[in-house]
Amino acid sequence: MKKGIHPDLHDVTFVCSCGNTFKGTSTKPGDTIKLDICNKCHPVCTGNFKTVDTSGRVDKFKKKHNL
Protein backbone atom coordinates (compact mmCIF):
# COMPACT_ATOMS: atom_id res chain seq x y z
CA MET A 1 0.00 0.00 0.00
CA LYS A 2 1.15 3.51 -0.74
CA LYS A 3 1.86 5.72 2.22
CA GLY A 4 0.04 9.02 2.70
CA ILE A 5 -2.96 8.39 0.42
CA HIS A 6 -5.29 6.56 2.81
CA PRO A 7 -7.59 8.44 5.22
CA ASP A 8 -6.99 8.22 8.97
CA LEU A 9 -9.18 5.51 10.52
CA HIS A 10 -9.93 6.10 14.22
CA ASP A 11 -12.34 4.95 16.95
CA VAL A 12 -15.54 6.96 17.40
CA THR A 13 -18.73 6.76 19.45
CA PHE A 14 -21.99 6.78 17.50
CA VAL A 15 -24.91 8.44 19.30
CA CYS A 16 -28.46 7.94 18.01
CA SER A 17 -31.37 10.32 18.65
CA CYS A 18 -33.14 7.46 20.51
CA GLY A 19 -30.30 7.38 23.08
CA ASN A 20 -28.51 4.27 21.82
CA THR A 21 -24.70 4.53 21.72
CA PHE A 22 -22.14 2.18 20.26
CA LYS A 23 -18.46 2.17 19.31
CA GLY A 24 -17.08 1.89 15.81
CA THR A 25 -14.47 3.26 13.44
CA SER A 26 -14.74 6.10 10.98
CA THR A 27 -12.69 8.34 8.72
CA LYS A 28 -14.80 11.40 9.67
CA PRO A 29 -13.00 13.80 12.01
CA GLY A 30 -14.18 13.96 15.62
CA ASP A 31 -14.77 11.58 18.53
CA THR A 32 -18.57 11.30 18.24
CA ILE A 33 -20.97 11.01 15.32
CA LYS A 34 -24.67 11.79 15.80
CA LEU A 35 -27.21 9.57 14.00
CA ASP A 36 -30.91 10.12 13.28
CA ILE A 37 -31.77 6.41 13.26
CA CYS A 38 -30.03 3.18 14.27
CA ASN A 39 -30.72 -0.56 14.41
CA LYS A 40 -32.57 -0.19 17.74
CA CYS A 41 -35.16 2.32 16.50
CA HIS A 42 -35.44 1.65 12.75
CA PRO A 43 -38.92 0.29 11.81
CA VAL A 44 -37.43 -2.56 9.74
CA CYS A 45 -35.44 -3.81 12.75
CA THR A 46 -38.17 -3.26 15.36
CA GLY A 47 -41.12 -4.55 13.32
CA ASN A 48 -43.20 -1.41 13.94
CA PHE A 49 -44.38 -0.77 10.39
CA LYS A 50 -47.00 1.87 9.72
CA THR A 51 -49.01 1.74 6.53
CA VAL A 52 -49.79 5.24 5.37
CA ASP A 53 -52.63 5.07 2.85
CA THR A 54 -54.40 8.31 2.11
CA SER A 55 -56.09 7.27 -1.12
CA GLY A 56 -57.53 3.90 -0.02
CA ARG A 57 -55.23 1.74 -2.16
CA VAL A 58 -54.75 -0.89 0.55
CA ASP A 59 -58.51 -1.31 1.09
CA LYS A 60 -59.06 -1.44 -2.68
CA PHE A 61 -56.42 -4.19 -3.00
CA LYS A 62 -57.90 -6.21 -0.12
CA LYS A 63 -61.39 -5.90 -1.59
CA LYS A 64 -60.19 -6.90 -5.05
CA HIS A 65 -58.40 -10.03 -3.76
CA ASN A 66 -60.94 -10.92 -1.05
CA LEU A 67 -58.52 -10.50 1.85
Tab-separated table of N, CA, C and O in Angstrom:
chain	number	residue	atom	x	y	z
A	1	MET	N	0.841	-1.187	0.000
A	1	MET	CA	0.000	0.000	0.000
A	1	MET	C	0.882	1.245	0.000
A	1	MET	O	1.927	1.265	0.643
A	2	LYS	N	0.419	2.256	-0.703
A	2	LYS	CA	1.153	3.510	-0.744
A	2	LYS	C	0.940	4.269	0.554
A	2	LYS	O	-0.142	4.256	1.130
A	3	LYS	N	1.946	4.938	0.998
A	3	LYS	CA	1.858	5.718	2.222
A	3	LYS	C	1.342	7.123	1.903
A	3	LYS	O	1.653	7.688	0.867
A	4	GLY	N	0.499	7.644	2.809
A	4	GLY	CA	0.036	9.015	2.695
A	4	GLY	C	-1.202	9.228	1.829
A	4	GLY	O	-1.633	10.370	1.683
A	5	ILE	N	-1.777	8.178	1.260
A	5	ILE	CA	-2.963	8.387	0.424
A	5	ILE	C	-4.239	7.883	1.085
A	5	ILE	O	-5.327	8.181	0.614
A	6	HIS	N	-4.117	7.127	2.156
A	6	HIS	CA	-5.289	6.557	2.809
A	6	HIS	C	-5.766	7.460	3.945
A	6	HIS	O	-4.959	8.045	4.666
A	7	PRO	N	-7.086	7.598	4.138
A	7	PRO	CA	-7.591	8.444	5.224
A	7	PRO	C	-7.301	7.816	6.583
A	7	PRO	O	-7.146	6.602	6.709
A	8	ASP	N	-7.256	8.660	7.604
A	8	ASP	CA	-6.992	8.217	8.973
A	8	ASP	C	-8.235	7.521	9.526
A	8	ASP	O	-9.313	8.108	9.578
A	9	LEU	N	-8.088	6.273	9.937
A	9	LEU	CA	-9.184	5.506	10.519
A	9	LEU	C	-9.011	5.516	12.031
A	9	LEU	O	-7.965	5.115	12.541
A	10	HIS	N	-10.034	5.996	12.765
A	10	HIS	CA	-9.925	6.096	14.223
A	10	HIS	C	-11.236	5.664	14.882
A	10	HIS	O	-12.275	5.577	14.240
A	11	ASP	N	-11.172	5.384	16.179
A	11	ASP	CA	-12.341	4.950	16.951
A	11	ASP	C	-13.248	6.140	17.247
A	11	ASP	O	-12.774	7.230	17.590
A	12	VAL	N	-14.548	5.934	17.112
A	12	VAL	CA	-15.543	6.965	17.404
A	12	VAL	C	-16.705	6.339	18.167
A	12	VAL	O	-16.876	5.119	18.188
A	13	THR	N	-17.513	7.171	18.781
A	13	THR	CA	-18.734	6.757	19.445
A	13	THR	C	-19.905	7.291	18.635
A	13	THR	O	-19.996	8.488	18.359
A	14	PHE	N	-20.790	6.387	18.225
A	14	PHE	CA	-21.989	6.775	17.496
A	14	PHE	C	-23.117	6.972	18.502
A	14	PHE	O	-23.349	6.115	19.352
A	15	VAL	N	-23.822	8.100	18.393
A	15	VAL	CA	-24.913	8.438	19.303
A	15	VAL	C	-26.175	8.642	18.472
A	15	VAL	O	-26.224	9.536	17.621
A	16	CYS	N	-27.195	7.832	18.730
A	16	CYS	CA	-28.464	7.940	18.014
A	16	CYS	C	-29.405	8.886	18.752
A	16	CYS	O	-29.271	9.107	19.957
A	17	SER	N	-30.394	9.417	18.032
A	17	SER	CA	-31.366	10.316	18.650
A	17	SER	C	-32.260	9.582	19.652
A	17	SER	O	-32.866	10.209	20.512
A	18	CYS	N	-32.342	8.230	19.560
A	18	CYS	CA	-33.142	7.464	20.513
A	18	CYS	C	-32.388	7.212	21.821
A	18	CYS	O	-32.967	6.714	22.774
A	19	GLY	N	-31.091	7.561	21.868
A	19	GLY	CA	-30.301	7.380	23.081
A	19	GLY	C	-29.331	6.215	23.007
A	19	GLY	O	-28.487	6.059	23.882
A	20	ASN	N	-29.413	5.409	21.980
A	20	ASN	CA	-28.514	4.273	21.818
A	20	ASN	C	-27.117	4.764	21.435
A	20	ASN	O	-26.965	5.654	20.613
A	21	THR	N	-26.083	4.209	22.062
A	21	THR	CA	-24.703	4.530	21.722
A	21	THR	C	-23.942	3.242	21.456
A	21	THR	O	-24.215	2.213	22.064
A	22	PHE	N	-23.007	3.314	20.526
A	22	PHE	CA	-22.137	2.176	20.256
A	22	PHE	C	-20.830	2.672	19.667
A	22	PHE	O	-20.727	3.783	19.166
A	23	LYS	N	-19.800	1.836	19.782
A	23	LYS	CA	-18.462	2.168	19.308
A	23	LYS	C	-18.259	1.643	17.897
A	23	LYS	O	-18.850	0.656	17.488
A	24	GLY	N	-17.407	2.312	17.153
A	24	GLY	CA	-17.078	1.886	15.811
A	24	GLY	C	-15.866	2.663	15.313
A	24	GLY	O	-15.204	3.370	16.077
A	25	THR	N	-15.571	2.530	14.047
A	25	THR	CA	-14.470	3.263	13.442
A	25	THR	C	-14.993	4.094	12.286
A	25	THR	O	-15.985	3.755	11.644
A	26	SER	N	-14.312	5.199	12.038
A	26	SER	CA	-14.739	6.098	10.978
A	26	SER	C	-13.549	6.897	10.471
A	26	SER	O	-12.539	7.042	11.154
A	27	THR	N	-13.693	7.434	9.270
A	27	THR	CA	-12.692	8.342	8.722
A	27	THR	C	-13.110	9.798	8.914
A	27	THR	O	-12.326	10.698	8.628
A	28	LYS	N	-14.342	10.039	9.401
A	28	LYS	CA	-14.802	11.402	9.670
A	28	LYS	C	-14.055	11.964	10.872
A	28	LYS	O	-13.844	11.263	11.856
A	29	PRO	N	-13.677	13.220	10.855
A	29	PRO	CA	-12.997	13.798	12.012
A	29	PRO	C	-13.946	13.944	13.201
A	29	PRO	O	-15.144	14.134	13.042
A	30	GLY	N	-13.406	13.817	14.390
A	30	GLY	CA	-14.176	13.957	15.622
A	30	GLY	C	-14.260	12.653	16.387
A	30	GLY	O	-13.949	11.581	15.859
A	31	ASP	N	-14.675	12.756	17.665
A	31	ASP	CA	-14.770	11.579	18.526
A	31	ASP	C	-16.165	10.993	18.579
A	31	ASP	O	-16.343	9.848	18.964
A	32	THR	N	-17.192	11.789	18.230
A	32	THR	CA	-18.573	11.297	18.241
A	32	THR	C	-19.249	11.645	16.924
A	32	THR	O	-18.970	12.668	16.302
A	33	ILE	N	-20.163	10.769	16.515
A	33	ILE	CA	-20.974	11.005	15.324
A	33	ILE	C	-22.432	10.827	15.725
A	33	ILE	O	-22.795	9.809	16.310
A	34	LYS	N	-23.257	11.830	15.447
A	34	LYS	CA	-24.670	11.786	15.796
A	34	LYS	C	-25.467	11.174	14.649
A	34	LYS	O	-25.273	11.533	13.490
A	35	LEU	N	-26.376	10.250	14.984
A	35	LEU	CA	-27.208	9.573	14.004
A	35	LEU	C	-28.674	9.921	14.230
A	35	LEU	O	-29.093	10.182	15.355
A	36	ASP	N	-29.470	9.907	13.170
A	36	ASP	CA	-30.913	10.119	13.284
A	36	ASP	C	-31.631	8.816	13.598
A	36	ASP	O	-32.662	8.814	14.264
A	37	ILE	N	-31.104	7.698	13.112
A	37	ILE	CA	-31.773	6.415	13.262
A	37	ILE	C	-30.714	5.319	13.327
A	37	ILE	O	-29.658	5.431	12.726
A	38	CYS	N	-30.984	4.278	14.111
A	38	CYS	CA	-30.031	3.177	14.266
A	38	CYS	C	-30.786	1.852	14.222
A	38	CYS	O	-31.985	1.811	13.985
A	39	ASN	N	-30.086	0.757	14.477
A	39	ASN	CA	-30.718	-0.557	14.412
A	39	ASN	C	-31.684	-0.805	15.566
A	39	ASN	O	-32.494	-1.714	15.494
A	40	LYS	N	-31.645	-0.014	16.609
A	40	LYS	CA	-32.567	-0.186	17.743
A	40	LYS	C	-33.890	0.529	17.532
A	40	LYS	O	-34.887	0.168	18.133
A	41	CYS	N	-33.920	1.547	16.680
A	41	CYS	CA	-35.156	2.316	16.505
A	41	CYS	C	-35.674	2.327	15.069
A	41	CYS	O	-36.719	2.909	14.806
A	42	HIS	N	-34.983	1.693	14.144
A	42	HIS	CA	-35.441	1.650	12.748
A	42	HIS	C	-36.641	0.717	12.631
A	42	HIS	O	-36.639	-0.371	13.177
A	43	PRO	N	-37.701	1.115	11.915
A	43	PRO	CA	-38.916	0.288	11.806
A	43	PRO	C	-38.670	-1.100	11.220
A	43	PRO	O	-39.339	-2.051	11.591
A	44	VAL	N	-37.717	-1.248	10.319
A	44	VAL	CA	-37.433	-2.557	9.738
A	44	VAL	C	-36.890	-3.497	10.811
A	44	VAL	O	-37.231	-4.670	10.861
A	45	CYS	N	-36.047	-2.983	11.701
A	45	CYS	CA	-35.439	-3.811	12.749
A	45	CYS	C	-36.390	-4.061	13.913
A	45	CYS	O	-36.313	-5.104	14.558
A	46	THR	N	-37.278	-3.111	14.209
A	46	THR	CA	-38.169	-3.255	15.363
A	46	THR	C	-39.480	-3.931	15.013
A	46	THR	O	-40.178	-4.424	15.885
A	47	GLY	N	-39.865	-3.938	13.745
A	47	GLY	CA	-41.120	-4.548	13.325
A	47	GLY	C	-42.323	-3.641	13.495
A	47	GLY	O	-43.462	-4.069	13.374
A	48	ASN	N	-42.106	-2.364	13.756
A	48	ASN	CA	-43.196	-1.405	13.937
A	48	ASN	C	-43.469	-0.668	12.629
A	48	ASN	O	-43.153	0.492	12.452
A	49	PHE	N	-44.062	-1.374	11.676
A	49	PHE	CA	-44.382	-0.766	10.394
A	49	PHE	C	-45.696	-0.012	10.496
A	49	PHE	O	-46.620	-0.459	11.153
A	50	LYS	N	-45.757	1.115	9.815
A	50	LYS	CA	-46.997	1.871	9.721
A	50	LYS	C	-47.346	1.993	8.253
A	50	LYS	O	-46.534	2.422	7.450
A	51	THR	N	-48.552	1.609	7.905
A	51	THR	CA	-49.007	1.738	6.529
A	51	THR	C	-49.745	3.056	6.393
A	51	THR	O	-50.785	3.268	7.011
A	52	VAL	N	-49.178	3.944	5.609
A	52	VAL	CA	-49.792	5.239	5.367
A	52	VAL	C	-50.504	5.156	4.027
A	52	VAL	O	-49.886	5.021	2.985
A	53	ASP	N	-51.829	5.198	4.071
A	53	ASP	CA	-52.627	5.065	2.852
A	53	ASP	C	-53.701	6.141	2.861
A	53	ASP	O	-54.720	6.019	3.521
A	54	THR	N	-53.448	7.196	2.125
A	54	THR	CA	-54.401	8.309	2.109
A	54	THR	C	-55.427	8.183	0.998
A	54	THR	O	-56.467	8.823	1.050
A	55	SER	N	-55.152	7.352	-0.009
A	55	SER	CA	-56.092	7.269	-1.121
A	55	SER	C	-56.875	5.960	-1.145
A	55	SER	O	-57.596	5.697	-2.094
A	56	GLY	N	-56.745	5.124	-0.106
A	56	GLY	CA	-57.529	3.903	-0.021
A	56	GLY	C	-57.029	2.766	-0.883
A	56	GLY	O	-57.779	1.847	-1.195
A	57	ARG	N	-55.765	2.788	-1.291
A	57	ARG	CA	-55.234	1.744	-2.161
A	57	ARG	C	-55.149	0.387	-1.473
A	57	ARG	O	-55.372	-0.645	-2.106
A	58	VAL	N	-54.842	0.380	-0.185
A	58	VAL	CA	-54.750	-0.890	0.545
A	58	VAL	C	-56.125	-1.538	0.645
A	58	VAL	O	-56.281	-2.737	0.388
A	59	ASP	N	-57.145	-0.774	0.997
A	59	ASP	CA	-58.509	-1.306	1.086
A	59	ASP	C	-59.000	-1.780	-0.281
A	59	ASP	O	-59.672	-2.813	-0.387
A	60	LYS	N	-58.676	-1.049	-1.332
A	60	LYS	CA	-59.062	-1.439	-2.683
A	60	LYS	C	-58.403	-2.769	-3.072
A	60	LYS	O	-59.053	-3.641	-3.648
A	61	PHE	N	-57.133	-2.953	-2.716
A	61	PHE	CA	-56.419	-4.190	-3.002
A	61	PHE	C	-57.033	-5.359	-2.232
A	61	PHE	O	-57.256	-6.431	-2.782
A	62	LYS	N	-57.291	-5.141	-0.938
A	62	LYS	CA	-57.896	-6.210	-0.120
A	62	LYS	C	-59.277	-6.588	-0.646
A	62	LYS	O	-59.624	-7.775	-0.671
A	63	LYS	N	-60.072	-5.620	-1.065
A	63	LYS	CA	-61.393	-5.897	-1.594
A	63	LYS	C	-61.304	-6.652	-2.914
A	63	LYS	O	-62.050	-7.617	-3.156
A	64	LYS	N	-60.366	-6.279	-3.759
A	64	LYS	CA	-60.190	-6.901	-5.051
A	64	LYS	C	-59.765	-8.372	-4.923
A	64	LYS	O	-60.194	-9.224	-5.688
A	65	HIS	N	-58.925	-8.674	-3.932
A	65	HIS	CA	-58.404	-10.025	-3.761
A	65	HIS	C	-59.065	-10.793	-2.612
A	65	HIS	O	-58.555	-11.819	-2.180
A	66	ASN	N	-60.174	-10.290	-2.123
A	66	ASN	CA	-60.943	-10.920	-1.053
A	66	ASN	C	-60.104	-11.255	0.176
A	66	ASN	O	-60.124	-12.354	0.687
A	67	LEU	N	-59.361	-10.291	0.655
A	67	LEU	CA	-58.521	-10.496	1.853
A	67	LEU	C	-59.159	-9.922	3.071
A	67	LEU	O	-59.751	-8.998	3.194
